[in-house]
mmCIF file of C-alpha atoms in Angstrom:
data_model
loop_
_atom_site.group_PDB
_atom_site.id
_atom_site.type_symbol
_atom_site.label_atom_id
_atom_site.label_comp_id
_atom_site.label_asym_id
_atom_site.label_seq_id
_atom_site.Cartn_x
_atom_site.Cartn_y
_atom_site.Cartn_z
ATOM 1 C CA MET A 1 -116.928 -59.222 249.799
ATOM 2 C CA LYS A 2 -117.510 -55.854 247.856
ATOM 3 C CA ALA A 3 -113.516 -55.319 247.448
ATOM 4 C CA LEU A 4 -113.397 -59.067 246.083
ATOM 5 C CA LYS A 5 -116.562 -57.641 243.372
ATOM 6 C CA ILE A 6 -114.309 -54.666 242.312
ATOM 7 C CA PHE A 7 -111.531 -56.611 242.121
ATOM 8 C CA ALA A 8 -112.899 -59.178 239.851
ATOM 9 C CA MET A 9 -114.342 -55.871 237.698
ATOM 10 C CA ALA A 10 -111.092 -54.255 237.559
ATOM 11 C CA LEU A 11 -109.696 -57.783 236.448
ATOM 12 C CA LEU A 12 -112.494 -58.290 233.629
ATOM 13 C CA MET A 13 -111.998 -54.451 232.233
ATOM 14 C CA ILE A 14 -108.251 -55.417 232.170
ATOM 15 C CA PHE A 15 -109.158 -58.438 230.020
ATOM 16 C CA ILE A 16 -111.729 -56.379 227.625
ATOM 17 C CA ALA A 17 -109.353 -53.220 227.224
ATOM 18 C CA GLN A 18 -106.700 -55.314 226.067
ATOM 19 C CA GLY A 19 -108.869 -57.484 223.741
ATOM 20 C CA ARG A 20 -109.974 -54.299 221.850
ATOM 21 C CA THR A 21 -106.298 -52.489 221.576
ATOM 22 C CA PHE A 22 -104.076 -55.705 220.773
ATOM 23 C CA ALA A 23 -103.698 -57.406 217.406
ATOM 24 C CA GLU A 24 -102.152 -60.206 219.719
ATOM 25 C CA MET A 25 -100.982 -60.822 223.338
ATOM 26 C CA PRO A 26 -97.317 -59.703 223.554
ATOM 27 C CA GLU A 27 -95.381 -62.723 223.799
ATOM 28 C CA ILE A 28 -93.013 -62.349 227.123
ATOM 29 C CA SER A 29 -90.236 -64.158 228.930
ATOM 30 C CA ALA A 30 -87.756 -63.728 230.967
ATOM 31 C CA GLY A 31 -85.273 -65.427 233.667
ATOM 32 C CA GLU A 32 -87.455 -64.440 236.041
ATOM 33 C CA THR A 33 -91.200 -62.652 236.068
ATOM 34 C CA TYR A 34 -93.802 -61.903 238.013
ATOM 35 C CA PHE A 35 -96.941 -59.281 237.746
ATOM 36 C CA ASP A 36 -96.756 -56.597 240.390
ATOM 37 C CA ILE A 37 -100.472 -55.922 240.887
ATOM 38 C CA SER A 38 -100.145 -52.236 242.637
ATOM 39 C CA LYS A 39 -98.068 -50.623 239.113
ATOM 40 C CA GLY A 40 -99.982 -53.422 236.643
ATOM 41 C CA VAL A 41 -96.838 -54.055 235.000
ATOM 42 C CA TYR A 42 -95.363 -57.348 234.386
ATOM 43 C CA VAL A 43 -91.541 -57.208 235.532
ATOM 44 C CA LEU A 44 -88.581 -59.049 233.448
ATOM 45 C CA LYS A 45 -85.604 -59.958 235.088
ATOM 46 C CA GLY A 46 -82.423 -62.022 232.606
ATOM 47 C CA ASN A 47 -82.681 -62.552 229.700
ATOM 48 C CA VAL A 48 -85.651 -60.635 228.812
ATOM 49 C CA TYR A 49 -87.738 -61.301 225.303
ATOM 50 C CA VAL A 50 -91.280 -59.033 224.419
ATOM 51 C CA ALA A 51 -92.415 -60.028 220.496
ATOM 52 C CA THR A 52 -95.058 -58.110 219.599
ATOM 53 C CA ASN A 53 -97.699 -57.534 216.472
ATOM 54 C CA ASN A 54 -99.382 -54.527 216.822
ATOM 55 C CA HIS A 55 -101.773 -54.124 214.527
ATOM 56 C CA GLY A 56 -98.758 -55.318 211.594
ATOM 57 C CA PHE A 57 -95.834 -53.659 213.377
ATOM 58 C CA ARG A 58 -93.746 -56.783 214.286
ATOM 59 C CA ALA A 59 -90.974 -56.638 216.768
ATOM 60 C CA THR A 60 -89.076 -58.230 219.195
ATOM 61 C CA ILE A 61 -87.426 -56.390 222.141
ATOM 62 C CA THR A 62 -84.521 -58.319 224.847
ATOM 63 C CA ALA A 63 -83.169 -56.450 227.719
ATOM 64 C CA ASP A 64 -81.633 -57.362 230.911
ATOM 65 C CA GLU A 65 -84.891 -56.032 232.651
ATOM 66 C CA ALA A 66 -88.000 -54.849 231.570
ATOM 67 C CA GLN A 67 -91.432 -53.767 232.588
ATOM 68 C CA VAL A 68 -94.523 -54.374 230.086
ATOM 69 C CA SER A 69 -97.941 -52.859 230.883
ATOM 70 C CA VAL A 70 -100.618 -54.756 228.386
ATOM 71 C CA VAL A 71 -103.187 -52.091 229.466
ATOM 72 C CA LYS A 72 -101.567 -49.098 228.885
ATOM 73 C CA GLN A 73 -99.671 -50.622 225.943
ATOM 74 C CA LYS A 74 -95.882 -49.273 227.149
ATOM 75 C CA CYS A 75 -92.459 -51.033 227.481
ATOM 76 C CA TRP A 76 -89.786 -49.831 229.477
ATOM 77 C CA ALA A 77 -86.087 -51.788 228.784
ATOM 78 C CA THR A 78 -83.207 -51.341 230.420
ATOM 79 C CA GLY A 79 -79.448 -52.857 230.235
ATOM 80 C CA ASN A 80 -78.148 -53.912 227.029
ATOM 81 C CA VAL A 81 -81.568 -53.578 224.643
ATOM 82 C CA LYS A 82 -82.151 -54.732 221.504
ATOM 83 C CA LEU A 83 -85.076 -53.725 219.727
ATOM 84 C CA ALA A 84 -85.271 -55.393 215.878
ATOM 85 C CA GLN A 85 -87.648 -55.389 213.447
ATOM 86 C CA GLU A 86 -87.611 -56.934 209.710
ATOM 87 C CA ASN A 87 -84.341 -55.540 208.725
ATOM 88 C CA ILE A 88 -83.698 -53.121 211.370
ATOM 89 C CA ILE A 89 -81.866 -53.312 214.839
ATOM 90 C CA PHE A 90 -81.629 -50.895 217.407
ATOM 91 C CA SER A 91 -79.076 -51.197 220.191
ATOM 92 C CA CYS A 92 -79.274 -48.512 223.270
ATOM 93 C CA ASP A 93 -78.692 -48.260 227.428
ATOM 94 C CA ARG A 94 -82.842 -47.892 227.736
ATOM 95 C CA ALA A 95 -86.303 -47.804 225.469
ATOM 96 C CA TYR A 96 -89.773 -46.649 226.384
ATOM 97 C CA LEU A 97 -91.986 -47.998 223.692
ATOM 98 C CA GLN A 98 -95.888 -47.299 223.472
ATOM 99 C CA TRP A 99 -97.663 -49.165 221.032
ATOM 100 C CA GLN A 100 -100.951 -46.510 220.959
ATOM 101 C CA THR A 101 -98.091 -43.667 219.187
ATOM 102 C CA ARG A 102 -96.269 -46.162 217.633
ATOM 103 C CA THR A 103 -92.982 -44.856 219.009
ATOM 104 C CA ALA A 104 -90.115 -46.007 220.302
ATOM 105 C CA GLU A 105 -87.588 -43.544 222.299
ATOM 106 C CA VAL A 106 -83.921 -45.166 223.212
ATOM 107 C CA THR A 107 -81.270 -43.172 224.861
ATOM 108 C CA GLY A 108 -77.659 -44.330 226.156
ATOM 109 C CA ASN A 109 -75.017 -45.557 223.187
ATOM 110 C CA VAL A 110 -77.867 -45.896 220.305
ATOM 111 C CA LYS A 111 -76.590 -47.858 217.737
ATOM 112 C CA PHE A 112 -78.814 -48.785 214.862
ATOM 113 C CA LYS A 113 -77.853 -51.236 211.832
ATOM 114 C CA ASN A 114 -80.287 -51.443 208.572
ATOM 115 C CA LYS A 115 -78.892 -54.798 207.101
ATOM 116 C CA LYS A 116 -79.150 -53.447 203.824
ATOM 117 C CA SER A 117 -76.797 -50.454 204.090
ATOM 118 C CA VAL A 118 -76.505 -47.749 206.966
ATOM 119 C CA ALA A 119 -75.049 -47.748 209.924
ATOM 120 C CA ILE A 120 -76.017 -44.614 212.617
ATOM 121 C CA ASN A 121 -74.661 -43.652 215.738
ATOM 122 C CA SER A 122 -75.984 -41.501 218.407
ATOM 123 C CA ASP A 123 -76.776 -40.361 222.282
ATOM 124 C CA THR A 124 -80.975 -40.520 221.265
ATOM 125 C CA ALA A 125 -83.221 -41.675 219.162
ATOM 126 C CA ILE A 126 -86.931 -41.941 218.353
ATOM 127 C CA PHE A 127 -88.235 -44.488 216.073
ATOM 128 C CA ASN A 128 -91.990 -43.884 214.555
ATOM 129 C CA TRP A 129 -93.097 -47.564 212.930
ATOM 130 C CA LYS A 130 -95.696 -46.057 211.640
ATOM 131 C CA GLU A 131 -94.032 -43.830 209.330
ATOM 132 C CA LYS A 132 -91.415 -45.402 209.543
ATOM 133 C CA ILE A 133 -88.828 -42.916 210.005
ATOM 134 C CA VAL A 134 -86.091 -42.259 213.116
ATOM 135 C CA ASP A 135 -84.451 -38.952 214.392
ATOM 136 C CA PHE A 136 -81.495 -39.356 215.726
ATOM 137 C CA TYR A 137 -79.537 -36.547 218.224
ATOM 138 C CA GLY A 138 -76.723 -35.674 219.814
ATOM 139 C CA LYS A 139 -73.706 -36.979 218.974
ATOM 140 C CA VAL A 140 -74.364 -38.451 215.742
ATOM 141 C CA THR A 141 -71.793 -40.302 213.740
ATOM 142 C CA LEU A 142 -72.945 -41.405 210.135
ATOM 143 C CA ASN A 143 -70.460 -42.664 207.684
ATOM 144 C CA GLY A 144 -67.605 -41.705 210.064
ATOM 145 C CA GLU A 145 -69.225 -37.938 210.020
ATOM 146 C CA GLU A 146 -70.443 -36.073 212.937
ATOM 147 C CA PHE A 147 -74.230 -34.244 213.313
ATOM 148 C CA GLN A 148 -76.073 -33.562 215.688
ATOM 149 C CA HIS A 149 -79.519 -34.065 214.071
ATOM 150 C CA VAL A 150 -80.084 -37.017 211.559
ATOM 151 C CA LYS A 151 -83.491 -37.970 209.626
ATOM 152 C CA TYR A 152 -83.647 -41.630 208.506
ATOM 153 C CA ASN A 153 -86.519 -42.868 206.455
ATOM 154 C CA ILE A 154 -86.233 -46.834 206.997
ATOM 155 C CA VAL A 155 -88.528 -48.010 204.234
ATOM 156 C CA GLU A 156 -87.161 -45.962 201.141
ATOM 157 C CA ASP A 157 -83.334 -46.461 202.821
ATOM 158 C CA ARG A 158 -82.950 -42.279 202.528
ATOM 159 C CA ILE A 159 -81.219 -40.336 204.613
ATOM 160 C CA LEU A 160 -83.602 -37.156 204.699
ATOM 161 C CA SER A 161 -81.742 -34.707 206.971
ATOM 162 C CA ARG A 162 -78.709 -34.070 208.076
ATOM 163 C CA ASP A 163 -78.029 -31.418 210.942
ATOM 164 C CA LYS A 164 -74.852 -30.064 211.922
ATOM 165 C CA THR A 165 -76.360 -27.778 214.651
ATOM 166 C CA PHE A 166 -79.597 -28.746 216.001
ATOM 167 C CA ASN A 167 -81.785 -28.109 219.276
ATOM 168 C CA ALA A 168 -82.691 -31.423 220.099
ATOM 169 C CA PRO A 169 -85.961 -32.611 222.709
ATOM 170 C CA ASN A 170 -84.785 -33.576 225.963
ATOM 171 C CA ILE A 171 -85.598 -37.330 225.480
ATOM 172 C CA THR A 172 -86.218 -38.955 229.095
ATOM 173 C CA ILE A 173 -87.836 -42.083 229.906
ATOM 174 C CA PRO A 174 -90.228 -41.766 232.358
ATOM 175 C CA ASN A 175 -90.378 -44.425 235.297
ATOM 176 C CA VAL A 176 -93.391 -46.912 235.056
ATOM 177 C CA ASP A 177 -94.980 -44.807 237.623
ATOM 178 C CA GLY A 178 -95.000 -41.754 235.124
ATOM 179 C CA ASN A 179 -92.578 -39.816 237.065
#
């Protein structure tokens, strides 16, 4: 009976926490969907679709697989990942989104397109959607020229910096359990 009361309180805390932190609950769908209670994540496989509206940031994520923690406000996506927001599209192998820090870290075959003018390819990137700035790292290709770092302002549609040599941060997407 005591375990049932603790479980009920934990469930209540989850619902209260998400009511305070999300403007709206994310829309989640996939071919196979279940909730892993031990990790506190939705596990999504096949035709994954996650749509978020986090305090004005509206985006959709599609992928082969994903795990979403509503309480931690994080999403881990793998395989044919696409992140679309207004007039921009990222595609990559893996992505890690954090609603609280308003960042998306993407790795592997990163392709970025702004429907207006810019196309950038890189090994990794970090998108800060609050500031609307993207930092591309590794082998970065912009207009046929190679760099190690390119910083791009999405709102102004402007390259802020292009670096031929740069000490890029090591972008490692953590596992769901934090490892």
